[in-house]
Amino acid sequence: MKYALVIFETDESRRRIQADRDTYRADYQAWIGKLAAAGKLVGGDAMETEHNAPATVRKTTDGASSVTDGPAHPGEETLGGWFVLEVADRAEAVELAKALPTPETIEIRPLLESA
């Protein structure tokens, strides 16, 4: 079964990145390497979160669009990226997410597998 691990940066993870980018990336890449070596990693990507702000487009009920600068849900946690894992079940996805050595928040979502 495939699960998305949706990564949300936090104030703490951003502080760690700024304090020691090399160590932070090494920790993160070691975790990703373990997922890949175990044959669990299907793919993923990181968002560019340091230099370019996101834009949010919302549709109204009459079909008009509004555009605002910034994330759809502003706050301490901001979308940082995602990974797709192929695992036996939700419990395995949770255990793999818990092994992330950096302080991001991870939302685990099953992917809809169409026929």
PDB file of C-alpha atoms in Angstrom:
ATOM      1  CA  MET A   1       0.000   0.000   0.000  1.00  0.00           C
ATOM      2  CA  LYS A   2       1.252   3.494  -0.768  1.00  0.00           C
ATOM      3  CA  TYR A   3       1.312   6.285   1.765  1.00  0.00           C
ATOM      4  CA  ALA A   4       2.334   9.913   1.438  1.00  0.00           C
ATOM      5  CA  LEU A   5       4.421  11.333   4.244  1.00  0.00           C
ATOM      6  CA  VAL A   6       3.666  15.043   4.058  1.00  0.00           C
ATOM      7  CA  ILE A   7       6.429  17.022   5.725  1.00  0.00           C
ATOM      8  CA  PHE A   8       5.689  20.262   7.553  1.00  0.00           C
ATOM      9  CA  GLU A   9       8.575  22.459   8.618  1.00  0.00           C
ATOM     10  CA  THR A  10       8.331  23.950  12.086  1.00  0.00           C
ATOM     11  CA  ASP A  11       9.973  26.908  13.782  1.00  0.00           C
ATOM     12  CA  GLU A  12      12.343  24.416  15.456  1.00  0.00           C
ATOM     13  CA  SER A  13      13.316  22.669  12.213  1.00  0.00           C
ATOM     14  CA  ARG A  14      13.946  26.024  10.547  1.00  0.00           C
ATOM     15  CA  ARG A  15      16.193  27.042  13.491  1.00  0.00           C
ATOM     16  CA  ARG A  16      18.149  23.785  13.138  1.00  0.00           C
ATOM     17  CA  ILE A  17      18.595  24.319   9.408  1.00  0.00           C
ATOM     18  CA  GLN A  18      19.909  27.839   9.977  1.00  0.00           C
ATOM     19  CA  ALA A  19      22.183  26.790  12.863  1.00  0.00           C
ATOM     20  CA  ASP A  20      23.900  23.878  11.082  1.00  0.00           C
ATOM     21  CA  ARG A  21      22.658  23.170   7.568  1.00  0.00           C
ATOM     22  CA  ASP A  22      25.254  20.427   6.872  1.00  0.00           C
ATOM     23  CA  THR A  23      24.407  18.344   9.962  1.00  0.00           C
ATOM     24  CA  TYR A  24      20.679  18.815   9.423  1.00  0.00           C
ATOM     25  CA  ARG A  25      20.886  17.660   5.798  1.00  0.00           C
ATOM     26  CA  ALA A  26      23.115  14.709   6.708  1.00  0.00           C
ATOM     27  CA  ASP A  27      20.571  13.519   9.300  1.00  0.00           C
ATOM     28  CA  TYR A  28      17.731  13.934   6.830  1.00  0.00           C
ATOM     29  CA  GLN A  29      19.565  12.231   3.982  1.00  0.00           C
ATOM     30  CA  ALA A  30      20.540   9.294   6.213  1.00  0.00           C
ATOM     31  CA  TRP A  31      16.843   8.726   6.990  1.00  0.00           C
ATOM     32  CA  ILE A  32      15.933   8.928   3.293  1.00  0.00           C
ATOM     33  CA  GLY A  33      18.795   6.561   2.460  1.00  0.00           C
ATOM     34  CA  LYS A  34      17.466   3.979   4.924  1.00  0.00           C
ATOM     35  CA  LEU A  35      14.008   4.170   3.337  1.00  0.00           C
ATOM     36  CA  ALA A  36      15.497   3.744  -0.124  1.00  0.00           C
ATOM     37  CA  ALA A  37      17.792   0.871   0.925  1.00  0.00           C
ATOM     38  CA  ALA A  38      14.813  -0.951   2.433  1.00  0.00           C
ATOM     39  CA  GLY A  39      12.920  -0.603  -0.861  1.00  0.00           C
ATOM     40  CA  LYS A  40      10.216   1.532   0.776  1.00  0.00           C
ATOM     41  CA  LEU A  41      10.846   4.871  -0.952  1.00  0.00           C
ATOM     42  CA  VAL A  42       8.792   5.415  -4.114  1.00  0.00           C
ATOM     43  CA  GLY A  43       9.579   9.109  -4.547  1.00  0.00           C
ATOM     44  CA  GLY A  44       9.285  12.548  -3.080  1.00  0.00           C
ATOM     45  CA  ASP A  45      10.299  16.135  -3.326  1.00  0.00           C
ATOM     46  CA  ALA A  46      11.127  19.110  -1.158  1.00  0.00           C
ATOM     47  CA  MET A  47       9.556  22.520  -1.466  1.00  0.00           C
ATOM     48  CA  GLU A  48      11.795  25.544  -1.887  1.00  0.00           C
ATOM     49  CA  THR A  49      10.867  27.341   1.312  1.00  0.00           C
ATOM     50  CA  GLU A  50      13.677  29.814   1.977  1.00  0.00           C
ATOM     51  CA  HIS A  51      13.666  32.270  -0.923  1.00  0.00           C
ATOM     52  CA  ASN A  52      10.283  32.234  -2.669  1.00  0.00           C
ATOM     53  CA  ALA A  53       6.964  32.643  -0.914  1.00  0.00           C
ATOM     54  CA  PRO A  54       4.027  30.528  -2.058  1.00  0.00           C
ATOM     55  CA  ALA A  55       0.855  31.942  -3.580  1.00  0.00           C
ATOM     56  CA  THR A  56      -2.625  30.626  -2.822  1.00  0.00           C
ATOM     57  CA  VAL A  57      -5.482  30.596  -5.333  1.00  0.00           C
ATOM     58  CA  ARG A  58      -9.006  30.105  -4.010  1.00  0.00           C
ATOM     59  CA  LYS A  59     -12.197  29.748  -6.029  1.00  0.00           C
ATOM     60  CA  THR A  60     -15.429  31.274  -4.817  1.00  0.00           C
ATOM     61  CA  THR A  61     -18.815  29.664  -5.300  1.00  0.00           C
ATOM     62  CA  ASP A  62     -19.469  31.918  -8.293  1.00  0.00           C
ATOM     63  CA  GLY A  63     -16.263  30.694  -9.979  1.00  0.00           C
ATOM     64  CA  ALA A  64     -14.153  33.797  -9.399  1.00  0.00           C
ATOM     65  CA  SER A  65     -10.552  33.393  -8.285  1.00  0.00           C
ATOM     66  CA  SER A  66      -8.751  35.214  -5.525  1.00  0.00           C
ATOM     67  CA  VAL A  67      -4.970  35.122  -5.192  1.00  0.00           C
ATOM     68  CA  THR A  68      -3.072  35.819  -1.981  1.00  0.00           C
ATOM     69  CA  ASP A  69       0.625  35.689  -1.193  1.00  0.00           C
ATOM     70  CA  GLY A  70       1.524  33.054   1.347  1.00  0.00           C
ATOM     71  CA  PRO A  71       0.516  29.513   2.239  1.00  0.00           C
ATOM     72  CA  ALA A  72      -3.079  28.286   2.229  1.00  0.00           C
ATOM     73  CA  HIS A  73      -2.883  27.705   5.987  1.00  0.00           C
ATOM     74  CA  PRO A  74      -0.461  30.157   7.602  1.00  0.00           C
ATOM     75  CA  GLY A  75       1.049  29.319  10.948  1.00  0.00           C
ATOM     76  CA  GLU A  76       4.122  27.824  12.572  1.00  0.00           C
ATOM     77  CA  GLU A  77       4.010  24.699  10.399  1.00  0.00           C
ATOM     78  CA  THR A  78       4.504  25.155   6.670  1.00  0.00           C
ATOM     79  CA  LEU A  79       4.522  22.581   3.901  1.00  0.00           C
ATOM     80  CA  GLY A  80       8.094  21.484   3.261  1.00  0.00           C
ATOM     81  CA  GLY A  81       7.700  18.507   0.943  1.00  0.00           C
ATOM     82  CA  TRP A  82       6.535  14.912   0.733  1.00  0.00           C
ATOM     83  CA  PHE A  83       7.611  11.327   0.263  1.00  0.00           C
ATOM     84  CA  VAL A  84       5.676   8.394  -1.108  1.00  0.00           C
ATOM     85  CA  LEU A  85       6.330   5.044   0.545  1.00  0.00           C
ATOM     86  CA  GLU A  86       5.299   1.522  -0.422  1.00  0.00           C
ATOM     87  CA  VAL A  87       4.607  -0.271   2.857  1.00  0.00           C
ATOM     88  CA  ALA A  88       2.534  -3.139   4.218  1.00  0.00           C
ATOM     89  CA  ASP A  89       0.123  -0.941   6.169  1.00  0.00           C
ATOM     90  CA  ARG A  90      -0.476   2.313   8.059  1.00  0.00           C
ATOM     91  CA  ALA A  91       1.368   1.047  11.129  1.00  0.00           C
ATOM     92  CA  GLU A  92       4.554   0.566   9.104  1.00  0.00           C
ATOM     93  CA  ALA A  93       4.221   4.059   7.599  1.00  0.00           C
ATOM     94  CA  VAL A  94       3.848   5.491  11.109  1.00  0.00           C
ATOM     95  CA  GLU A  95       6.940   3.658  12.382  1.00  0.00           C
ATOM     96  CA  LEU A  96       9.046   4.847   9.432  1.00  0.00           C
ATOM     97  CA  ALA A  97       7.845   8.429   9.953  1.00  0.00           C
ATOM     98  CA  LYS A  98       8.707   8.259  13.661  1.00  0.00           C
ATOM     99  CA  ALA A  99      12.313   7.460  12.700  1.00  0.00           C
ATOM    100  CA  LEU A 100      12.847  10.886  11.079  1.00  0.00           C
ATOM    101  CA  PRO A 101      15.680  12.372  13.180  1.00  0.00           C
ATOM    102  CA  THR A 102      14.739  16.006  12.562  1.00  0.00           C
ATOM    103  CA  PRO A 103      11.892  17.942  14.240  1.00  0.00           C
ATOM    104  CA  GLU A 104       9.418  18.293  11.368  1.00  0.00           C
ATOM    105  CA  THR A 105       5.766  17.320  11.672  1.00  0.00           C
ATOM    106  CA  ILE A 106       4.750  14.460   9.381  1.00  0.00           C
ATOM    107  CA  GLU A 107       1.197  13.864   8.234  1.00  0.00           C
ATOM    108  CA  ILE A 108       0.637  10.337   6.940  1.00  0.00           C
ATOM    109  CA  ARG A 109      -1.972   9.883   4.228  1.00  0.00           C
ATOM    110  CA  PRO A 110      -2.949   6.762   2.288  1.00  0.00           C
ATOM    111  CA  LEU A 111      -2.830   7.272  -1.469  1.00  0.00           C
ATOM    112  CA  LEU A 112      -5.898   6.454  -3.504  1.00  0.00           C
ATOM    113  CA  GLU A 113      -4.937   3.623  -5.787  1.00  0.00           C
ATOM    114  CA  SER A 114      -7.138   3.560  -8.846  1.00  0.00           C
ATOM    115  CA  ALA A 115      -7.805   0.512 -10.993  1.00  0.00           C
TER     116      ALA A 115
END
